[in-house]
């Protein structure tokens, strides 16, 4: 089963520790060997690194760790292919431009017959690969476009959250619809159902589909280490999202069907149970 991971923080931080853990899920301890990717937002753009190969022995993962790339918003994905081959165009996260800023999306699950159930209403966004996930992302952007992103400011949070939640409700009718999405300002996460590896076999989809860990990192020195995040200032808020808990810390399962919005390391809104 695919693995999702994301981070939102007050100021840029690295995610090397958590990246190593999710990389082990990408081929070393789990069956997710079909690709991986990670996106680091920098303002309205994103630094996206991905490849259609196991993350557990990837030189790119080691490169990222050595360079200690930082960001205030990170989205990562480790893939177990269920639709579409193990190719670069089918590797998550996916990104597109809308209103002069990059938008990034990663999905865990299967959306049956999404091409016919959620058809495109314009030619503005089209998939490059042949996954249900990328098709769904293009549909989401199609629904967000009427909100009219400004030249410098995105639409009101409430409008974006309602649109993402409406899209999530449509996706839930088609199958497992756990996803992460960000426009660089706010990180949105939808928890639904996922398969779990138990006794060498995969279970039927069941909640929870995502877990969240919120932390306030504090220290007297100008650099501290908090749950593997290298923090360059004494204090900041950090929120982590993952398919399964990555540490022994008190991760909280997201209720089935909830959509949360995170900004600067804090939950700022949610819709759902």
PDB file of C-alpha atoms in Angstrom:
ATOM      1  CA  UNK A   1       0.000   0.000   0.000  1.00  0.00           C
ATOM      2  CA  UNK A   2       1.238   3.494  -0.817  1.00  0.00           C
ATOM      3  CA  UNK A   3       2.568   5.693   1.972  1.00  0.00           C
ATOM      4  CA  UNK A   4       1.815   9.384   2.430  1.00  0.00           C
ATOM      5  CA  UNK A   5       3.831  11.908   4.431  1.00  0.00           C
ATOM      6  CA  UNK A   6       3.626  15.677   4.857  1.00  0.00           C
ATOM      7  CA  UNK A   7       4.969  18.420   7.080  1.00  0.00           C
ATOM      8  CA  UNK A   8       3.830  21.947   7.846  1.00  0.00           C
ATOM      9  CA  UNK A   9       6.046  24.204   9.977  1.00  0.00           C
ATOM     10  CA  UNK A  10       6.348  27.807  11.089  1.00  0.00           C
ATOM     11  CA  UNK A  11       9.781  28.223   9.515  1.00  0.00           C
ATOM     12  CA  UNK A  12      11.655  25.958   7.076  1.00  0.00           C
ATOM     13  CA  UNK A  13      12.879  22.664   8.517  1.00  0.00           C
ATOM     14  CA  UNK A  14      14.420  19.472   7.157  1.00  0.00           C
ATOM     15  CA  UNK A  15      12.631  16.129   7.238  1.00  0.00           C
ATOM     16  CA  UNK A  16      15.588  13.770   6.969  1.00  0.00           C
ATOM     17  CA  UNK A  17      14.614  11.534   9.889  1.00  0.00           C
ATOM     18  CA  UNK A  18      11.052  10.992   8.736  1.00  0.00           C
ATOM     19  CA  UNK A  19      12.198  10.658   5.125  1.00  0.00           C
ATOM     20  CA  UNK A  20      14.503   7.797   6.096  1.00  0.00           C
ATOM     21  CA  UNK A  21      11.620   6.055   7.839  1.00  0.00           C
ATOM     22  CA  UNK A  22       9.249   6.435   4.909  1.00  0.00           C
ATOM     23  CA  UNK A  23      12.036   5.318   2.554  1.00  0.00           C
ATOM     24  CA  UNK A  24      12.322   2.055   4.475  1.00  0.00           C
ATOM     25  CA  UNK A  25       8.623   1.556   3.797  1.00  0.00           C
ATOM     26  CA  UNK A  26       9.485   2.056   0.122  1.00  0.00           C
ATOM     27  CA  UNK A  27      11.061  -1.320  -0.455  1.00  0.00           C
ATOM     28  CA  UNK A  28      13.027  -2.425   2.586  1.00  0.00           C
ATOM     29  CA  UNK A  29      10.317  -3.408   5.051  1.00  0.00           C
ATOM     30  CA  UNK A  30       7.206  -3.081   2.862  1.00  0.00           C
ATOM     31  CA  UNK A  31       6.200  -3.940  -0.707  1.00  0.00           C
ATOM     32  CA  UNK A  32       6.123  -0.332  -1.924  1.00  0.00           C
ATOM     33  CA  UNK A  33       8.820  -0.563  -4.578  1.00  0.00           C
ATOM     34  CA  UNK A  34       7.233   1.222  -7.539  1.00  0.00           C
ATOM     35  CA  UNK A  35       8.446   4.761  -6.952  1.00  0.00           C
ATOM     36  CA  UNK A  36       8.703   7.635  -4.545  1.00  0.00           C
ATOM     37  CA  UNK A  37       8.725  11.419  -4.587  1.00  0.00           C
ATOM     38  CA  UNK A  38       8.968  14.466  -2.367  1.00  0.00           C
ATOM     39  CA  UNK A  39       8.115  18.115  -2.930  1.00  0.00           C
ATOM     40  CA  UNK A  40       9.596  21.050  -0.999  1.00  0.00           C
ATOM     41  CA  UNK A  41       7.668  24.293  -1.369  1.00  0.00           C
ATOM     42  CA  UNK A  42       9.677  27.488  -1.765  1.00  0.00           C
ATOM     43  CA  UNK A  43       7.293  30.421  -1.907  1.00  0.00           C
ATOM     44  CA  UNK A  44       4.918  29.876  -4.809  1.00  0.00           C
ATOM     45  CA  UNK A  45       7.153  27.268  -6.457  1.00  0.00           C
ATOM     46  CA  UNK A  46       8.127  23.739  -5.463  1.00  0.00           C
ATOM     47  CA  UNK A  47      11.331  21.707  -5.629  1.00  0.00           C
ATOM     48  CA  UNK A  48      10.064  18.270  -6.704  1.00  0.00           C
ATOM     49  CA  UNK A  49      12.273  15.164  -6.679  1.00  0.00           C
ATOM     50  CA  UNK A  50      10.874  11.771  -7.656  1.00  0.00           C
ATOM     51  CA  UNK A  51      11.788   8.534  -9.408  1.00  0.00           C
ATOM     52  CA  UNK A  52      10.020   5.290 -10.419  1.00  0.00           C
ATOM     53  CA  UNK A  53      12.297   3.089  -8.304  1.00  0.00           C
ATOM     54  CA  UNK A  54      12.501   1.846  -4.688  1.00  0.00           C
ATOM     55  CA  UNK A  55      13.164   4.603  -2.169  1.00  0.00           C
ATOM     56  CA  UNK A  56      14.999   2.309   0.244  1.00  0.00           C
ATOM     57  CA  UNK A  57      18.198   2.185  -1.836  1.00  0.00           C
ATOM     58  CA  UNK A  58      17.845   5.419  -3.821  1.00  0.00           C
ATOM     59  CA  UNK A  59      20.904   7.675  -4.199  1.00  0.00           C
ATOM     60  CA  UNK A  60      18.461  10.592  -4.465  1.00  0.00           C
ATOM     61  CA  UNK A  61      17.222   9.955  -0.916  1.00  0.00           C
ATOM     62  CA  UNK A  62      20.825  10.032   0.282  1.00  0.00           C
ATOM     63  CA  UNK A  63      21.417  13.213  -1.734  1.00  0.00           C
ATOM     64  CA  UNK A  64      18.432  14.902  -0.069  1.00  0.00           C
ATOM     65  CA  UNK A  65      19.679  13.882   3.377  1.00  0.00           C
ATOM     66  CA  UNK A  66      23.181  15.182   2.662  1.00  0.00           C
ATOM     67  CA  UNK A  67      21.919  18.532   1.338  1.00  0.00           C
ATOM     68  CA  UNK A  68      19.468  18.985   4.254  1.00  0.00           C
ATOM     69  CA  UNK A  69      16.827  20.604   2.068  1.00  0.00           C
ATOM     70  CA  UNK A  70      14.468  22.819   4.058  1.00  0.00           C
ATOM     71  CA  UNK A  71      10.871  23.886   3.579  1.00  0.00           C
ATOM     72  CA  UNK A  72       7.861  25.054   5.559  1.00  0.00           C
ATOM     73  CA  UNK A  73       5.615  22.664   3.595  1.00  0.00           C
ATOM     74  CA  UNK A  74       6.610  19.202   2.368  1.00  0.00           C
ATOM     75  CA  UNK A  75       4.599  16.452   0.654  1.00  0.00           C
ATOM     76  CA  UNK A  76       6.051  12.971   0.085  1.00  0.00           C
ATOM     77  CA  UNK A  77       4.761   9.681  -1.318  1.00  0.00           C
ATOM     78  CA  UNK A  78       6.004   6.096  -1.634  1.00  0.00           C
ATOM     79  CA  UNK A  79       4.199   4.119  -4.322  1.00  0.00           C
ATOM     80  CA  UNK A  80       2.777   0.648  -4.679  1.00  0.00           C
ATOM     81  CA  UNK A  81       1.322   0.697  -8.189  1.00  0.00           C
ATOM     82  CA  UNK A  82      -2.333  -0.307  -8.533  1.00  0.00           C
ATOM     83  CA  UNK A  83      -3.108   1.584 -11.751  1.00  0.00           C
ATOM     84  CA  UNK A  84      -0.513   2.675 -14.279  1.00  0.00           C
ATOM     85  CA  UNK A  85       3.004   1.332 -14.695  1.00  0.00           C
ATOM     86  CA  UNK A  86       6.089   2.179 -12.652  1.00  0.00           C
ATOM     87  CA  UNK A  87       7.069   5.184 -14.759  1.00  0.00           C
ATOM     88  CA  UNK A  88       8.091   8.741 -13.952  1.00  0.00           C
ATOM     89  CA  UNK A  89       4.835  10.240 -15.207  1.00  0.00           C
ATOM     90  CA  UNK A  90       2.877   7.956 -12.862  1.00  0.00           C
ATOM     91  CA  UNK A  91       5.024   8.733  -9.815  1.00  0.00           C
ATOM     92  CA  UNK A  92       3.572  10.929  -7.054  1.00  0.00           C
ATOM     93  CA  UNK A  93       3.504  13.715  -6.013  1.00  0.00           C
ATOM     94  CA  UNK A  94       1.961  15.419  -9.040  1.00  0.00           C
ATOM     95  CA  UNK A  95       2.259  19.155  -9.642  1.00  0.00           C
ATOM     96  CA  UNK A  96       0.560  21.754 -11.811  1.00  0.00           C
ATOM     97  CA  UNK A  97       0.502  25.531 -12.149  1.00  0.00           C
ATOM     98  CA  UNK A  98      -2.656  27.442 -11.293  1.00  0.00           C
ATOM     99  CA  UNK A  99      -2.764  31.244 -11.035  1.00  0.00           C
ATOM    100  CA  UNK A 100       0.995  31.670 -10.932  1.00  0.00           C
ATOM    101  CA  UNK A 101       1.730  29.174  -8.171  1.00  0.00           C
ATOM    102  CA  UNK A 102       2.522  25.460  -7.990  1.00  0.00           C
ATOM    103  CA  UNK A 103      -0.048  23.031  -6.616  1.00  0.00           C
ATOM    104  CA  UNK A 104       1.029  19.569  -5.404  1.00  0.00           C
ATOM    105  CA  UNK A 105      -1.048  16.431  -4.813  1.00  0.00           C
ATOM    106  CA  UNK A 106      -0.413  12.871  -3.595  1.00  0.00           C
ATOM    107  CA  UNK A 107      -2.989  10.108  -3.140  1.00  0.00           C
ATOM    108  CA  UNK A 108      -3.219   6.736  -1.430  1.00  0.00           C
ATOM    109  CA  UNK A 109      -5.917   4.310  -2.551  1.00  0.00           C
ATOM    110  CA  UNK A 110      -7.853   3.360  -5.675  1.00  0.00           C
ATOM    111  CA  UNK A 111     -10.613   5.416  -7.309  1.00  0.00           C
ATOM    112  CA  UNK A 112     -12.666   3.090  -9.482  1.00  0.00           C
ATOM    113  CA  UNK A 113     -13.870   4.442 -12.830  1.00  0.00           C
ATOM    114  CA  UNK A 114     -12.824   7.983 -11.899  1.00  0.00           C
ATOM    115  CA  UNK A 115     -12.346   8.930 -15.570  1.00  0.00           C
ATOM    116  CA  UNK A 116     -16.045   8.445 -16.303  1.00  0.00           C
ATOM    117  CA  UNK A 117     -17.524   9.404 -12.933  1.00  0.00           C
ATOM    118  CA  UNK A 118     -15.541  12.651 -12.632  1.00  0.00           C
ATOM    119  CA  UNK A 119     -15.006  13.782 -16.242  1.00  0.00           C
ATOM    120  CA  UNK A 120     -13.115  16.906 -17.250  1.00  0.00           C
ATOM    121  CA  UNK A 121     -15.187  19.986 -18.013  1.00  0.00           C
ATOM    122  CA  UNK A 122     -12.384  21.893 -19.755  1.00  0.00           C
ATOM    123  CA  UNK A 123      -8.992  21.321 -21.392  1.00  0.00           C
ATOM    124  CA  UNK A 124      -7.117  23.382 -18.779  1.00  0.00           C
ATOM    125  CA  UNK A 125      -5.767  20.394 -16.827  1.00  0.00           C
ATOM    126  CA  UNK A 126      -4.946  16.986 -18.285  1.00  0.00           C
ATOM    127  CA  UNK A 127      -3.025  13.988 -16.890  1.00  0.00           C
ATOM    128  CA  UNK A 128       0.455  13.214 -18.194  1.00  0.00           C
ATOM    129  CA  UNK A 129       0.363   9.619 -16.966  1.00  0.00           C
ATOM    130  CA  UNK A 130      -2.453   7.102 -16.679  1.00  0.00           C
ATOM    131  CA  UNK A 131      -3.201   6.878 -12.953  1.00  0.00           C
ATOM    132  CA  UNK A 132      -6.534   7.449 -11.285  1.00  0.00           C
ATOM    133  CA  UNK A 133      -4.719   9.712  -8.818  1.00  0.00           C
ATOM    134  CA  UNK A 134      -3.470  12.212 -11.383  1.00  0.00           C
ATOM    135  CA  UNK A 135      -6.884  12.313 -13.043  1.00  0.00           C
ATOM    136  CA  UNK A 136      -8.430  13.126  -9.656  1.00  0.00           C
ATOM    137  CA  UNK A 137      -5.856  15.880  -9.084  1.00  0.00           C
ATOM    138  CA  UNK A 138      -6.747  17.496 -12.402  1.00  0.00           C
ATOM    139  CA  UNK A 139     -10.425  17.386 -11.431  1.00  0.00           C
ATOM    140  CA  UNK A 140      -9.628  19.055  -8.096  1.00  0.00           C
ATOM    141  CA  UNK A 141      -7.740  21.869  -9.842  1.00  0.00           C
ATOM    142  CA  UNK A 142     -10.632  22.259 -12.258  1.00  0.00           C
ATOM    143  CA  UNK A 143     -12.920  22.796  -9.260  1.00  0.00           C
ATOM    144  CA  UNK A 144     -10.494  25.209  -7.574  1.00  0.00           C
ATOM    145  CA  UNK A 145      -9.897  27.380 -10.642  1.00  0.00           C
ATOM    146  CA  UNK A 146     -13.194  29.345 -10.381  1.00  0.00           C
ATOM    147  CA  UNK A 147     -12.136  30.592  -6.933  1.00  0.00           C
ATOM    148  CA  UNK A 148      -9.929  33.114  -8.743  1.00  0.00           C
ATOM    149  CA  UNK A 149      -6.512  33.047  -7.164  1.00  0.00           C
ATOM    150  CA  UNK A 150      -5.097  36.564  -7.002  1.00  0.00           C
ATOM    151  CA  UNK A 151      -1.716  37.683  -8.283  1.00  0.00           C
ATOM    152  CA  UNK A 152      -0.284  37.662  -4.768  1.00  0.00           C
ATOM    153  CA  UNK A 153      -2.937  36.169  -2.496  1.00  0.00           C
ATOM    154  CA  UNK A 154      -4.872  32.882  -2.722  1.00  0.00           C
ATOM    155  CA  UNK A 155      -8.668  32.772  -2.236  1.00  0.00           C
ATOM    156  CA  UNK A 156     -10.104  32.778   1.313  1.00  0.00           C
ATOM    157  CA  UNK A 157      -9.301  29.643   3.289  1.00  0.00           C
ATOM    158  CA  UNK A 158     -12.975  28.835   3.825  1.00  0.00           C
ATOM    159  CA  UNK A 159     -13.646  28.739   0.076  1.00  0.00           C
ATOM    160  CA  UNK A 160     -10.648  26.504  -0.591  1.00  0.00           C
ATOM    161  CA  UNK A 161     -11.500  24.158   2.273  1.00  0.00           C
ATOM    162  CA  UNK A 162     -15.108  23.791   1.147  1.00  0.00           C
ATOM    163  CA  UNK A 163     -13.968  23.004  -2.401  1.00  0.00           C
ATOM    164  CA  UNK A 164     -11.427  20.421  -1.238  1.00  0.00           C
ATOM    165  CA  UNK A 165     -14.003  18.832   1.091  1.00  0.00           C
ATOM    166  CA  UNK A 166     -16.590  18.656  -1.699  1.00  0.00           C
ATOM    167  CA  UNK A 167     -14.038  16.978  -3.969  1.00  0.00           C
ATOM    168  CA  UNK A 168     -13.112  14.551  -1.175  1.00  0.00           C
ATOM    169  CA  UNK A 169     -16.758  13.571  -0.729  1.00  0.00           C
ATOM    170  CA  UNK A 170     -16.989  12.749  -4.444  1.00  0.00           C
ATOM    171  CA  UNK A 171     -13.760  10.747  -4.317  1.00  0.00           C
ATOM    172  CA  UNK A 172     -14.897   8.695  -1.307  1.00  0.00           C
ATOM    173  CA  UNK A 173     -17.738   7.276  -3.402  1.00  0.00           C
ATOM    174  CA  UNK A 174     -15.182   5.737  -5.784  1.00  0.00           C
ATOM    175  CA  UNK A 175     -12.849   3.998  -3.329  1.00  0.00           C
ATOM    176  CA  UNK A 176     -10.057   4.779  -0.881  1.00  0.00           C
ATOM    177  CA  UNK A 177      -9.408   8.506  -1.068  1.00  0.00           C
ATOM    178  CA  UNK A 178      -6.617   9.501   1.305  1.00  0.00           C
ATOM    179  CA  UNK A 179      -4.780  12.490  -0.139  1.00  0.00           C
ATOM    180  CA  UNK A 180      -2.491  15.431   0.544  1.00  0.00           C
ATOM    181  CA  UNK A 181      -2.785  18.693  -1.380  1.00  0.00           C
ATOM    182  CA  UNK A 182      -1.132  22.087  -1.050  1.00  0.00           C
ATOM    183  CA  UNK A 183      -1.023  25.371  -2.937  1.00  0.00           C
ATOM    184  CA  UNK A 184       2.120  26.391  -1.057  1.00  0.00           C
ATOM    185  CA  UNK A 185       0.240  28.424   1.543  1.00  0.00           C
ATOM    186  CA  UNK A 186      -2.048  25.836   3.159  1.00  0.00           C
ATOM    187  CA  UNK A 187      -1.619  22.067   3.406  1.00  0.00           C
ATOM    188  CA  UNK A 188      -4.872  20.107   3.105  1.00  0.00           C
ATOM    189  CA  UNK A 189      -5.187  16.463   4.160  1.00  0.00           C
ATOM    190  CA  UNK A 190      -8.089  14.048   3.754  1.00  0.00           C
ATOM    191  CA  UNK A 191      -8.195  10.873   5.834  1.00  0.00           C
ATOM    192  CA  UNK A 192     -10.381   8.008   4.624  1.00  0.00           C
ATOM    193  CA  UNK A 193      -9.576   4.269   4.488  1.00  0.00           C
ATOM    194  CA  UNK A 194      -6.483   2.253   3.586  1.00  0.00           C
ATOM    195  CA  UNK A 195      -5.245  -1.302   3.384  1.00  0.00           C
ATOM    196  CA  UNK A 196      -2.905  -2.532   6.114  1.00  0.00           C
ATOM    197  CA  UNK A 197      -0.215  -5.181   5.871  1.00  0.00           C
ATOM    198  CA  UNK A 198      -0.960  -7.879   8.456  1.00  0.00           C
ATOM    199  CA  UNK A 199       0.541 -11.342   8.581  1.00  0.00           C
ATOM    200  CA  UNK A 200       2.061 -10.965   5.142  1.00  0.00           C
ATOM    201  CA  UNK A 201      -1.294 -10.104   3.562  1.00  0.00           C
ATOM    202  CA  UNK A 202      -3.170  -6.900   2.797  1.00  0.00           C
ATOM    203  CA  UNK A 203      -6.439  -6.202   4.613  1.00  0.00           C
ATOM    204  CA  UNK A 204      -9.555  -4.717   3.091  1.00  0.00           C
ATOM    205  CA  UNK A 205      -9.609  -0.886   3.237  1.00  0.00           C
ATOM    206  CA  UNK A 206     -10.484   0.445   6.679  1.00  0.00           C
ATOM    207  CA  UNK A 207      -9.965   3.630   8.701  1.00  0.00           C
ATOM    208  CA  UNK A 208      -7.835   5.360   9.701  1.00  0.00           C
ATOM    209  CA  UNK A 209      -6.262   6.470   6.452  1.00  0.00           C
ATOM    210  CA  UNK A 210      -4.011   9.170   7.915  1.00  0.00           C
ATOM    211  CA  UNK A 211      -2.400  10.060  11.244  1.00  0.00           C
ATOM    212  CA  UNK A 212      -1.267  13.467  12.511  1.00  0.00           C
ATOM    213  CA  UNK A 213       1.356  14.554  15.026  1.00  0.00           C
ATOM    214  CA  UNK A 214       1.487  18.150  16.290  1.00  0.00           C
ATOM    215  CA  UNK A 215       4.564  19.450  18.078  1.00  0.00           C
ATOM    216  CA  UNK A 216       5.923  22.695  19.476  1.00  0.00           C
ATOM    217  CA  UNK A 217       9.694  22.487  19.274  1.00  0.00           C
ATOM    218  CA  UNK A 218      11.479  24.658  21.817  1.00  0.00           C
ATOM    219  CA  UNK A 219      15.041  25.077  22.977  1.00  0.00           C
ATOM    220  CA  UNK A 220      17.551  27.586  24.277  1.00  0.00           C
ATOM    221  CA  UNK A 221      20.051  27.076  21.443  1.00  0.00           C
ATOM    222  CA  UNK A 222      19.602  28.478  17.916  1.00  0.00           C
ATOM    223  CA  UNK A 223      19.264  24.946  16.563  1.00  0.00           C
ATOM    224  CA  UNK A 224      17.314  22.050  18.045  1.00  0.00           C
ATOM    225  CA  UNK A 225      16.273  18.599  16.947  1.00  0.00           C
ATOM    226  CA  UNK A 226      12.612  17.697  17.337  1.00  0.00           C
ATOM    227  CA  UNK A 227      11.331  14.357  16.018  1.00  0.00           C
ATOM    228  CA  UNK A 228      14.091  14.350  13.418  1.00  0.00           C
ATOM    229  CA  UNK A 229      13.407  17.874  12.182  1.00  0.00           C
ATOM    230  CA  UNK A 230      16.393  20.194  12.150  1.00  0.00           C
ATOM    231  CA  UNK A 231      14.927  23.484  13.346  1.00  0.00           C
ATOM    232  CA  UNK A 232      16.944  26.632  12.736  1.00  0.00           C
ATOM    233  CA  UNK A 233      15.214  28.809  15.353  1.00  0.00           C
ATOM    234  CA  UNK A 234      14.540  28.199  19.078  1.00  0.00           C
ATOM    235  CA  UNK A 235      10.764  27.834  18.803  1.00  0.00           C
ATOM    236  CA  UNK A 236       8.304  26.776  16.158  1.00  0.00           C
ATOM    237  CA  UNK A 237       5.176  24.721  15.524  1.00  0.00           C
ATOM    238  CA  UNK A 238       5.385  21.554  13.448  1.00  0.00           C
ATOM    239  CA  UNK A 239       2.601  19.283  12.195  1.00  0.00           C
ATOM    240  CA  UNK A 240       3.338  15.929  10.574  1.00  0.00           C
ATOM    241  CA  UNK A 241       0.952  13.723   8.603  1.00  0.00           C
ATOM    242  CA  UNK A 242       1.597  10.090   7.688  1.00  0.00           C
ATOM    243  CA  UNK A 243      -0.309   7.006   6.583  1.00  0.00           C
ATOM    244  CA  UNK A 244       0.941   5.183   9.668  1.00  0.00           C
ATOM    245  CA  UNK A 245       2.760   6.573  12.740  1.00  0.00           C
ATOM    246  CA  UNK A 246       6.482   6.891  12.023  1.00  0.00           C
ATOM    247  CA  UNK A 247       7.628   7.252  15.648  1.00  0.00           C
ATOM    248  CA  UNK A 248       6.571   6.275  19.164  1.00  0.00           C
ATOM    249  CA  UNK A 249       5.107   9.746  19.698  1.00  0.00           C
ATOM    250  CA  UNK A 250       1.352  10.272  20.279  1.00  0.00           C
ATOM    251  CA  UNK A 251       0.092  10.371  16.684  1.00  0.00           C
ATOM    252  CA  UNK A 252      -3.656  10.945  16.348  1.00  0.00           C
ATOM    253  CA  UNK A 253      -5.728   9.092  13.749  1.00  0.00           C
ATOM    254  CA  UNK A 254      -7.783  11.406  11.543  1.00  0.00           C
ATOM    255  CA  UNK A 255     -11.496  10.524  11.619  1.00  0.00           C
ATOM    256  CA  UNK A 256     -12.796   8.898   8.462  1.00  0.00           C
ATOM    257  CA  UNK A 257     -13.871  11.560   5.966  1.00  0.00           C
ATOM    258  CA  UNK A 258     -12.310  14.557   7.695  1.00  0.00           C
ATOM    259  CA  UNK A 259     -10.401  17.255   5.798  1.00  0.00           C
ATOM    260  CA  UNK A 260      -7.898  19.284   7.821  1.00  0.00           C
ATOM    261  CA  UNK A 261      -6.129  22.486   6.811  1.00  0.00           C
ATOM    262  CA  UNK A 262      -2.649  23.203   8.182  1.00  0.00           C
ATOM    263  CA  UNK A 263      -0.722  26.454   7.976  1.00  0.00           C
ATOM    264  CA  UNK A 264       2.624  27.337   9.548  1.00  0.00           C
ATOM    265  CA  UNK A 265       2.629  24.132  11.595  1.00  0.00           C
ATOM    266  CA  UNK A 266      -0.852  24.498  13.080  1.00  0.00           C
ATOM    267  CA  UNK A 267      -4.298  23.188  12.245  1.00  0.00           C
ATOM    268  CA  UNK A 268      -6.335  26.210  11.185  1.00  0.00           C
ATOM    269  CA  UNK A 269      -9.588  24.543  10.089  1.00  0.00           C
ATOM    270  CA  UNK A 270     -11.305  21.240   9.409  1.00  0.00           C
ATOM    271  CA  UNK A 271     -14.476  19.876   7.847  1.00  0.00           C
ATOM    272  CA  UNK A 272     -15.959  16.500   8.649  1.00  0.00           C
ATOM    273  CA  UNK A 273     -16.625  14.237  11.609  1.00  0.00           C
TER     274      UNK A 273
END
